[in-house]
Amino acid sequence: MKIAVFSLLMNVPNAVTGESLTPQAKFNNVIRQAVLAESLGFDAYGIGERHGSPFLSSSPPVILAAIAARTSEIRLLTTVTVLSVLDPVRVAEDYATLDHLCGGRLELIIGKGNDPRHYPLFGITEEEQWDSLAERYELLRRLWDEEGVTWEGRFRPKLDHVTTQPRPLQQPIPIWHGSASSTLSTELAARYGEPIFSSNSFHPMEKYKALIDHYRERWAYYGRDPKDAVVGAGAGSLFIAGTREEALRRYRPYYEALQATAAAQHNKSPFTDLEDTVANGPALIGSADNVIEKILTYREAFGHEVLSISVDGLTEDEQQEQLHRFAEEVVPVLRREIPTKVWGDRKLIGSSSM
């Protein structure tokens, strides 16, 4: 299994210390976190996209370019690029530029996003989101695959013989499809023969498994070999301690602060409290053995080959503690138990070079 660390740059007062970071301090924190992730051998680092408080991640290509300048091996992801509201010409230009700056380490995860605040900012309605995503994605692919593109659609002005610059370094830049709530995204991924990344964050396993199963069914419908379908998945919150009880005690203030955010309320988690969340949801809260058991249980259901984790919201010392513990206590087991064909023979977490 390959492991990605990601951040949405949620900048709120720390639930334990009360410390508030300036925006610049938060950006620097995330860059340091990405550098640490590379030094520990994690496979990828991702930046999500949000367009409103308390998130500072409105410009993932800019943030990832700063990370690219400080790293050399770790793959760089968008988690996700909210393509339903973005101009595909601008996306094609920005991310092709980033692809060169990072030496071809870039991969996009596209989606419609789960924060309804971004629709009025960019001039579409929530009802148009799926049609907008499909149209814009078709255009983005053409802009990267072709020169002299002539095109006309609903959601941006027509193009006449356009070739975006620069051309991508990778041919092609790998693209994943974010999957959280609808079979429309899994259908789009299967139709184009591309991997999906399940958010797997706020709801029980069954909701996300149904979408992954649909993706594989549609993959086969389009005449593709089932063994070629690739799935990644998130994992909710992460907090490892010596015992499950210690982890619950230390993480509880963060859980309560997160539940009070507008984002959590929008996602309408069905879990009643932290214990219910840990017992019946994807959160990785407990001892290293508890966390390994949870990941392997979800792997049995999803068949995913890439796992994403986040330490957003913790103090910087705790972020470092959690990344070290995950790399040293959890990842060696995942490497041994879960084979993957994703990302080739890149540097392994838990290797002797640590």
CSV table of C-alpha atoms in Angstrom, one decimal:
chain,number,residue,atom,x,y,z
A,1,MET,CA,0.0,0.0,0.0
A,2,LYS,CA,1.1,3.6,-0.8
A,3,ILE,CA,0.4,6.4,1.7
A,4,ALA,CA,-0.4,10.0,1.0
A,5,VAL,CA,-0.5,12.8,3.6
A,6,PHE,CA,-2.8,15.7,2.9
A,7,SER,CA,-4.0,19.0,4.2
A,8,LEU,CA,-6.9,21.4,3.7
A,9,LEU,CA,-5.1,24.1,5.6
A,10,MET,CA,-7.9,24.4,8.1
A,11,ASN,CA,-6.7,27.3,10.2
A,12,VAL,CA,-8.6,27.4,13.5
A,13,PRO,CA,-7.4,28.1,17.1
A,14,ASN,CA,-5.8,24.9,18.4
A,15,ALA,CA,-8.4,23.0,20.5
A,16,VAL,CA,-5.9,22.2,23.2
A,17,THR,CA,-3.5,25.1,23.4
A,18,GLY,CA,-5.8,27.9,22.1
A,19,GLU,CA,-2.9,29.0,19.8
A,20,SER,CA,-4.0,30.8,16.6
A,21,LEU,CA,-1.6,30.9,13.6
A,22,THR,CA,-1.4,33.7,11.1
A,23,PRO,CA,-2.0,32.7,7.5
A,24,GLN,CA,1.7,32.9,6.8
A,25,ALA,CA,2.5,30.7,9.8
A,26,LYS,CA,0.0,28.1,8.7
A,27,PHE,CA,1.4,28.0,5.1
A,28,ASN,CA,4.9,27.5,6.6
A,29,ASN,CA,3.6,24.8,8.9
A,30,VAL,CA,2.2,22.9,5.9
A,31,ILE,CA,5.4,23.2,3.9
A,32,ARG,CA,7.4,21.8,6.9
A,33,GLN,CA,4.9,19.0,7.2
A,34,ALA,CA,5.4,18.1,3.6
A,35,VAL,CA,9.2,18.1,4.0
A,36,LEU,CA,8.8,15.9,7.0
A,37,ALA,CA,6.5,13.5,5.1
A,38,GLU,CA,9.2,13.1,2.4
A,39,SER,CA,11.9,12.5,4.9
A,40,LEU,CA,9.9,9.8,6.5
A,41,GLY,CA,9.3,8.2,3.1
A,42,PHE,CA,5.6,8.9,2.5
A,43,ASP,CA,4.7,8.4,-1.1
A,44,ALA,CA,2.7,11.6,-1.7
A,45,TYR,CA,1.6,14.9,-0.2
A,46,GLY,CA,-1.7,16.5,-1.2
A,47,ILE,CA,-3.4,19.9,-0.9
A,48,GLY,CA,-7.1,20.2,-1.0
A,49,GLU,CA,-9.1,23.1,-2.4
A,50,ARG,CA,-11.6,25.2,-0.4
A,51,HIS,CA,-12.9,28.7,-1.0
A,52,GLY,CA,-13.9,30.0,2.4
A,53,SER,CA,-13.0,30.2,6.1
A,54,PRO,CA,-11.5,28.5,8.0
A,55,PHE,CA,-9.6,27.0,5.1
A,56,LEU,CA,-6.6,28.7,3.4
A,57,SER,CA,-6.3,26.3,0.5
A,58,SER,CA,-7.9,28.3,-2.3
A,59,SER,CA,-4.8,28.1,-4.5
A,60,PRO,CA,-3.4,24.5,-4.4
A,61,PRO,CA,-1.0,24.9,-7.4
A,62,VAL,CA,0.7,27.8,-5.7
A,63,ILE,CA,1.1,25.9,-2.4
A,64,LEU,CA,2.2,22.8,-4.2
A,65,ALA,CA,4.8,24.8,-6.1
A,66,ALA,CA,6.3,26.0,-2.8
A,67,ILE,CA,6.4,22.4,-1.6
A,68,ALA,CA,7.9,21.3,-4.9
A,69,ALA,CA,10.8,23.7,-4.3
A,70,ARG,CA,11.6,22.1,-0.9
A,71,THR,CA,11.2,18.5,-1.9
A,72,SER,CA,12.6,16.2,-4.6
A,73,GLU,CA,10.9,12.7,-4.5
A,74,ILE,CA,7.4,12.8,-2.9
A,75,ARG,CA,4.5,12.9,-5.4
A,76,LEU,CA,2.3,16.0,-5.2
A,77,LEU,CA,-1.5,15.6,-5.3
A,78,THR,CA,-4.6,17.8,-5.3
A,79,THR,CA,-7.1,16.5,-2.9
A,80,VAL,CA,-9.3,17.7,-4.7
A,81,THR,CA,-9.2,20.2,-7.6
A,82,VAL,CA,-12.7,21.5,-7.6
A,83,LEU,CA,-13.0,21.4,-11.4
A,84,SER,CA,-16.8,21.9,-11.4
A,85,VAL,CA,-16.1,25.7,-10.8
A,86,LEU,CA,-12.8,26.3,-12.5
A,87,ASP,CA,-11.8,27.4,-16.0
A,88,PRO,CA,-10.2,24.3,-17.7
A,89,VAL,CA,-7.8,26.6,-19.6
A,90,ARG,CA,-6.5,28.1,-16.4
A,91,VAL,CA,-6.3,24.6,-14.8
A,92,ALA,CA,-4.4,23.3,-17.8
A,93,GLU,CA,-1.9,26.2,-17.7
A,94,ASP,CA,-1.4,26.2,-13.9
A,95,TYR,CA,-1.0,22.5,-13.4
A,96,ALA,CA,1.2,22.0,-16.5
A,97,THR,CA,3.5,24.7,-15.1
A,98,LEU,CA,3.5,22.9,-11.7
A,99,ASP,CA,4.2,19.6,-13.4
A,100,HIS,CA,7.5,21.1,-14.8
A,101,LEU,CA,8.4,22.8,-11.6
A,102,CYS,CA,8.1,19.6,-9.6
A,103,GLY,CA,9.9,17.4,-12.2
A,104,GLY,CA,6.8,15.4,-13.2
A,105,ARG,CA,5.7,14.4,-9.7
A,106,LEU,CA,2.2,15.9,-10.0
A,107,GLU,CA,-1.2,14.0,-10.0
A,108,LEU,CA,-4.6,15.6,-10.0
A,109,ILE,CA,-7.6,14.3,-8.1
A,110,ILE,CA,-10.6,16.1,-9.6
A,111,GLY,CA,-14.1,16.5,-8.2
A,112,LYS,CA,-17.1,18.8,-7.7
A,113,GLY,CA,-16.1,19.6,-4.0
A,114,ASN,CA,-18.3,19.3,-1.0
A,115,ASP,CA,-18.5,22.9,0.1
A,116,PRO,CA,-21.6,24.6,-1.5
A,117,ARG,CA,-20.1,28.1,-0.8
A,118,HIS,CA,-17.9,27.9,-3.9
A,119,TYR,CA,-20.7,27.8,-6.5
A,120,PRO,CA,-21.9,31.4,-6.2
A,121,LEU,CA,-18.3,32.6,-6.2
A,122,PHE,CA,-17.7,31.1,-9.6
A,123,GLY,CA,-21.1,31.6,-11.2
A,124,ILE,CA,-22.7,28.2,-11.4
A,125,THR,CA,-25.6,26.7,-9.4
A,126,GLU,CA,-25.4,23.6,-7.2
A,127,GLU,CA,-27.8,21.9,-9.6
A,128,GLU,CA,-25.4,22.4,-12.5
A,129,GLN,CA,-22.4,21.0,-10.6
A,130,TRP,CA,-22.3,17.5,-12.2
A,131,ASP,CA,-22.9,18.7,-15.8
A,132,SER,CA,-20.3,21.4,-15.2
A,133,LEU,CA,-17.7,18.9,-13.9
A,134,ALA,CA,-18.2,16.5,-16.9
A,135,GLU,CA,-18.0,19.3,-19.5
A,136,ARG,CA,-15.0,20.9,-17.9
A,137,TYR,CA,-13.2,17.6,-17.5
A,138,GLU,CA,-13.7,16.7,-21.2
A,139,LEU,CA,-12.2,20.1,-22.2
A,140,LEU,CA,-9.2,19.7,-19.7
A,141,ARG,CA,-8.3,16.4,-21.2
A,142,ARG,CA,-8.4,17.7,-24.7
A,143,LEU,CA,-6.3,20.8,-23.8
A,144,TRP,CA,-3.6,18.5,-22.4
A,145,ASP,CA,-3.9,15.8,-25.1
A,146,GLU,CA,-4.3,17.9,-28.2
A,147,GLU,CA,-3.0,21.1,-29.8
A,148,GLY,CA,-5.2,23.5,-31.8
A,149,VAL,CA,-8.3,22.7,-29.7
A,150,THR,CA,-11.6,24.1,-31.1
A,151,TRP,CA,-14.5,23.7,-28.6
A,152,GLU,CA,-17.9,25.0,-27.5
A,153,GLY,CA,-19.9,24.3,-24.4
A,154,ARG,CA,-22.2,25.7,-21.7
A,155,PHE,CA,-19.9,26.8,-19.0
A,156,ARG,CA,-17.2,28.9,-20.6
A,157,PRO,CA,-16.6,30.9,-23.8
A,158,LYS,CA,-15.9,28.8,-26.9
A,159,LEU,CA,-12.3,28.1,-28.1
A,160,ASP,CA,-10.9,28.4,-31.6
A,161,HIS,CA,-7.7,26.5,-32.4
A,162,VAL,CA,-6.2,26.9,-28.9
A,163,THR,CA,-3.0,25.3,-27.7
A,164,THR,CA,-2.3,25.9,-24.0
A,165,GLN,CA,1.2,26.6,-22.8
A,166,PRO,CA,3.3,25.1,-21.3
A,167,ARG,CA,2.5,21.5,-22.5
A,168,PRO,CA,2.6,19.1,-19.5
A,169,LEU,CA,5.9,17.4,-18.7
A,170,GLN,CA,4.2,14.1,-18.0
A,171,GLN,CA,2.4,12.5,-20.9
A,172,PRO,CA,-0.2,12.4,-19.5
A,173,ILE,CA,-0.5,14.0,-16.1
A,174,PRO,CA,-2.2,11.2,-14.0
A,175,ILE,CA,-5.8,12.1,-13.0
A,176,TRP,CA,-7.9,10.5,-10.3
A,177,HIS,CA,-11.6,11.1,-9.7
A,178,GLY,CA,-12.7,12.1,-6.2
A,179,SER,CA,-15.6,10.0,-4.9
A,180,ALA,CA,-17.8,11.0,-2.0
A,181,SER,CA,-21.5,11.1,-2.6
A,182,SER,CA,-22.7,10.2,-6.1
A,183,THR,CA,-22.4,7.5,-8.8
A,184,LEU,CA,-21.9,10.3,-11.3
A,185,SER,CA,-18.3,10.7,-10.3
A,186,THR,CA,-17.6,6.9,-10.4
A,187,GLU,CA,-19.3,6.7,-13.8
A,188,LEU,CA,-17.1,9.4,-15.1
A,189,ALA,CA,-14.0,7.7,-13.9
A,190,ALA,CA,-15.0,4.3,-15.3
A,191,ARG,CA,-15.9,5.8,-18.7
A,192,TYR,CA,-12.5,7.4,-19.0
A,193,GLY,CA,-10.7,4.4,-17.5
A,194,GLU,CA,-9.1,6.3,-14.6
A,195,PRO,CA,-8.7,5.6,-10.9
A,196,ILE,CA,-11.0,6.9,-8.1
A,197,PHE,CA,-10.2,8.2,-4.7
A,198,SER,CA,-12.9,7.7,-2.1
A,199,SER,CA,-13.1,10.4,0.5
A,200,ASN,CA,-14.1,7.8,3.2
A,201,SER,CA,-14.3,10.4,6.0
A,202,PHE,CA,-17.7,11.3,7.4
A,203,HIS,CA,-19.9,8.3,7.0
A,204,PRO,CA,-20.1,4.5,7.6
A,205,MET,CA,-18.2,2.1,5.3
A,206,GLU,CA,-21.3,0.9,3.4
A,207,LYS,CA,-21.8,4.3,1.8
A,208,TYR,CA,-18.4,4.5,0.3
A,209,LYS,CA,-18.2,0.8,-0.6
A,210,ALA,CA,-21.4,1.1,-2.7
A,211,LEU,CA,-19.7,3.8,-4.7
A,212,ILE,CA,-16.5,1.8,-5.1
A,213,ASP,CA,-18.5,-1.3,-6.2
A,214,HIS,CA,-20.4,0.8,-8.7
A,215,TYR,CA,-17.1,2.0,-10.1
A,216,ARG,CA,-15.8,-1.5,-10.6
A,217,GLU,CA,-19.1,-2.6,-12.2
A,218,ARG,CA,-19.0,0.3,-14.7
A,219,TRP,CA,-15.3,-0.4,-15.3
A,220,ALA,CA,-16.2,-3.9,-16.4
A,221,TYR,CA,-19.2,-2.6,-18.4
A,222,TYR,CA,-16.9,-0.5,-20.5
A,223,GLY,CA,-14.9,-3.7,-21.4
A,224,ARG,CA,-12.0,-3.1,-19.1
A,225,ASP,CA,-10.1,-5.8,-17.2
A,226,PRO,CA,-11.2,-5.6,-13.5
A,227,LYS,CA,-7.6,-6.0,-12.3
A,228,ASP,CA,-6.7,-2.7,-13.9
A,229,ALA,CA,-9.2,-0.7,-11.8
A,230,VAL,CA,-7.4,1.3,-9.1
A,231,VAL,CA,-8.9,2.7,-5.9
A,232,GLY,CA,-7.5,5.1,-3.3
A,233,ALA,CA,-9.3,6.0,0.0
A,234,GLY,CA,-9.1,8.4,2.8
A,235,ALA,CA,-9.3,7.5,6.5
A,236,GLY,CA,-10.9,10.2,8.6
A,237,SER,CA,-8.9,11.5,11.5
A,238,LEU,CA,-5.6,10.1,12.7
A,239,PHE,CA,-4.3,9.9,16.3
A,240,ILE,CA,-2.1,7.0,17.6
A,241,ALA,CA,-1.2,6.6,21.2
A,242,GLY,CA,0.1,3.8,23.4
A,243,THR,CA,-3.5,2.6,24.1
A,244,ARG,CA,-6.9,3.2,22.6
A,245,GLU,CA,-8.0,5.0,25.9
A,246,GLU,CA,-5.1,7.4,25.7
A,247,ALA,CA,-5.7,8.2,22.1
A,248,LEU,CA,-9.4,8.9,22.7
A,249,ARG,CA,-8.5,11.1,25.7
A,250,ARG,CA,-5.9,13.1,23.8
A,251,TYR,CA,-8.0,13.4,20.6
A,252,ARG,CA,-11.3,14.3,22.1
A,253,PRO,CA,-10.8,18.1,22.2
A,254,TYR,CA,-10.0,18.0,18.5
A,255,TYR,CA,-13.0,15.9,17.7
A,256,GLU,CA,-15.3,18.3,19.6
A,257,ALA,CA,-13.8,21.4,17.8
A,258,LEU,CA,-14.1,19.7,14.4
A,259,GLN,CA,-17.8,18.8,15.0
A,260,ALA,CA,-18.5,22.5,15.6
A,261,THR,CA,-17.3,23.6,12.2
A,262,ALA,CA,-19.6,24.4,9.3
A,263,ALA,CA,-17.9,21.8,7.2
A,264,ALA,CA,-18.6,19.0,9.6
A,265,GLN,CA,-22.2,20.1,10.0
A,266,HIS,CA,-22.7,20.2,6.2
A,267,ASN,CA,-21.4,16.7,5.9
A,268,LYS,CA,-24.0,15.5,8.4
A,269,SER,CA,-22.1,12.6,10.0
A,270,PRO,CA,-24.5,10.1,11.5
A,271,PHE,CA,-22.2,9.2,14.4
A,272,THR,CA,-23.3,10.3,17.8
A,273,ASP,CA,-20.0,10.9,19.6
A,274,LEU,CA,-16.2,10.1,19.4
A,275,GLU,CA,-16.6,6.5,20.5
A,276,ASP,CA,-19.3,5.9,17.9
A,277,THR,CA,-17.1,7.5,15.3
A,278,VAL,CA,-14.1,5.3,16.1
A,279,ALA,CA,-16.2,2.1,16.4
A,280,ASN,CA,-18.3,2.5,13.3
A,281,GLY,CA,-16.5,5.0,11.0
A,282,PRO,CA,-13.1,5.3,9.3
A,283,ALA,CA,-11.3,7.4,12.0
A,284,LEU,CA,-7.9,6.0,12.9
A,285,ILE,CA,-7.9,6.7,16.6
A,286,GLY,CA,-6.2,4.2,19.0
A,287,SER,CA,-3.1,2.2,19.4
A,288,ALA,CA,-1.0,1.3,16.4
A,289,ASP,CA,-2.6,-2.2,16.5
A,290,ASN,CA,-6.1,-0.7,16.5
A,291,VAL,CA,-5.2,1.5,13.5
A,292,ILE,CA,-3.7,-1.4,11.5
A,293,GLU,CA,-6.7,-3.5,12.2
A,294,LYS,CA,-9.1,-0.7,11.0
A,295,ILE,CA,-7.1,-0.1,7.8
A,296,LEU,CA,-7.0,-3.8,7.0
A,297,THR,CA,-10.7,-4.1,7.6
A,298,TYR,CA,-11.4,-1.3,5.2
A,299,ARG,CA,-8.9,-2.7,2.7
A,300,GLU,CA,-10.9,-6.0,2.7
A,301,ALA,CA,-14.1,-4.0,1.8
A,302,PHE,CA,-12.6,-1.4,-0.7
A,303,GLY,CA,-9.6,-3.2,-2.2
A,304,HIS,CA,-7.8,0.1,-2.2
A,305,GLU,CA,-4.1,0.4,-2.9
A,306,VAL,CA,-3.5,4.0,-1.8
A,307,LEU,CA,-4.4,5.4,1.7
A,308,SER,CA,-4.5,9.1,2.6
A,309,ILE,CA,-4.1,10.4,6.1
A,310,SER,CA,-4.3,13.9,7.6
A,311,VAL,CA,-3.0,15.5,10.8
A,312,ASP,CA,-4.8,18.8,10.3
A,313,GLY,CA,-5.7,20.6,13.5
A,314,LEU,CA,-3.1,19.2,15.8
A,315,THR,CA,-0.3,21.1,17.3
A,316,GLU,CA,2.9,21.0,15.2
A,317,ASP,CA,4.6,18.8,17.7
A,318,GLU,CA,1.6,16.4,17.6
A,319,GLN,CA,1.6,16.5,13.8
A,320,GLN,CA,5.2,15.4,13.8
A,321,GLU,CA,4.6,12.7,16.5
A,322,GLN,CA,1.7,11.3,14.5
A,323,LEU,CA,3.6,11.1,11.2
A,324,HIS,CA,6.6,9.5,12.9
A,325,ARG,CA,4.4,6.9,14.7
A,326,PHE,CA,2.4,6.1,11.5
A,327,ALA,CA,5.6,5.7,9.4
A,328,GLU,CA,7.4,3.6,12.1
A,329,GLU,CA,4.6,1.5,13.7
A,330,VAL,CA,1.9,1.2,11.0
A,331,VAL,CA,3.3,1.4,7.5
A,332,PRO,CA,5.7,-1.5,7.7
A,333,VAL,CA,2.7,-3.8,8.2
A,334,LEU,CA,0.8,-2.2,5.4
A,335,ARG,CA,3.7,-2.6,3.1
A,336,ARG,CA,4.0,-6.3,3.9
A,337,GLU,CA,0.3,-7.1,3.8
A,338,ILE,CA,-1.0,-5.0,0.9
A,339,PRO,CA,0.7,-5.2,-2.5
A,340,THR,CA,0.2,-2.4,-5.0
A,341,LYS,CA,1.0,-1.5,-8.6
A,342,VAL,CA,0.6,2.2,-8.0
A,343,TRP,CA,3.6,4.6,-8.4
A,344,GLY,CA,6.1,1.9,-9.2
A,345,ASP,CA,9.1,1.3,-7.0
A,346,ARG,CA,9.2,4.7,-5.3
A,347,LYS,CA,10.9,5.1,-2.0
A,348,LEU,CA,9.2,3.0,0.7
A,349,ILE,CA,8.0,4.2,4.1
A,350,GLY,CA,9.6,2.2,6.9
A,351,SER,CA,12.7,1.5,4.8
A,352,SER,CA,16.2,1.2,6.2
A,353,SER,CA,16.9,4.7,5.1
A,354,MET,CA,14.7,6.2,7.8
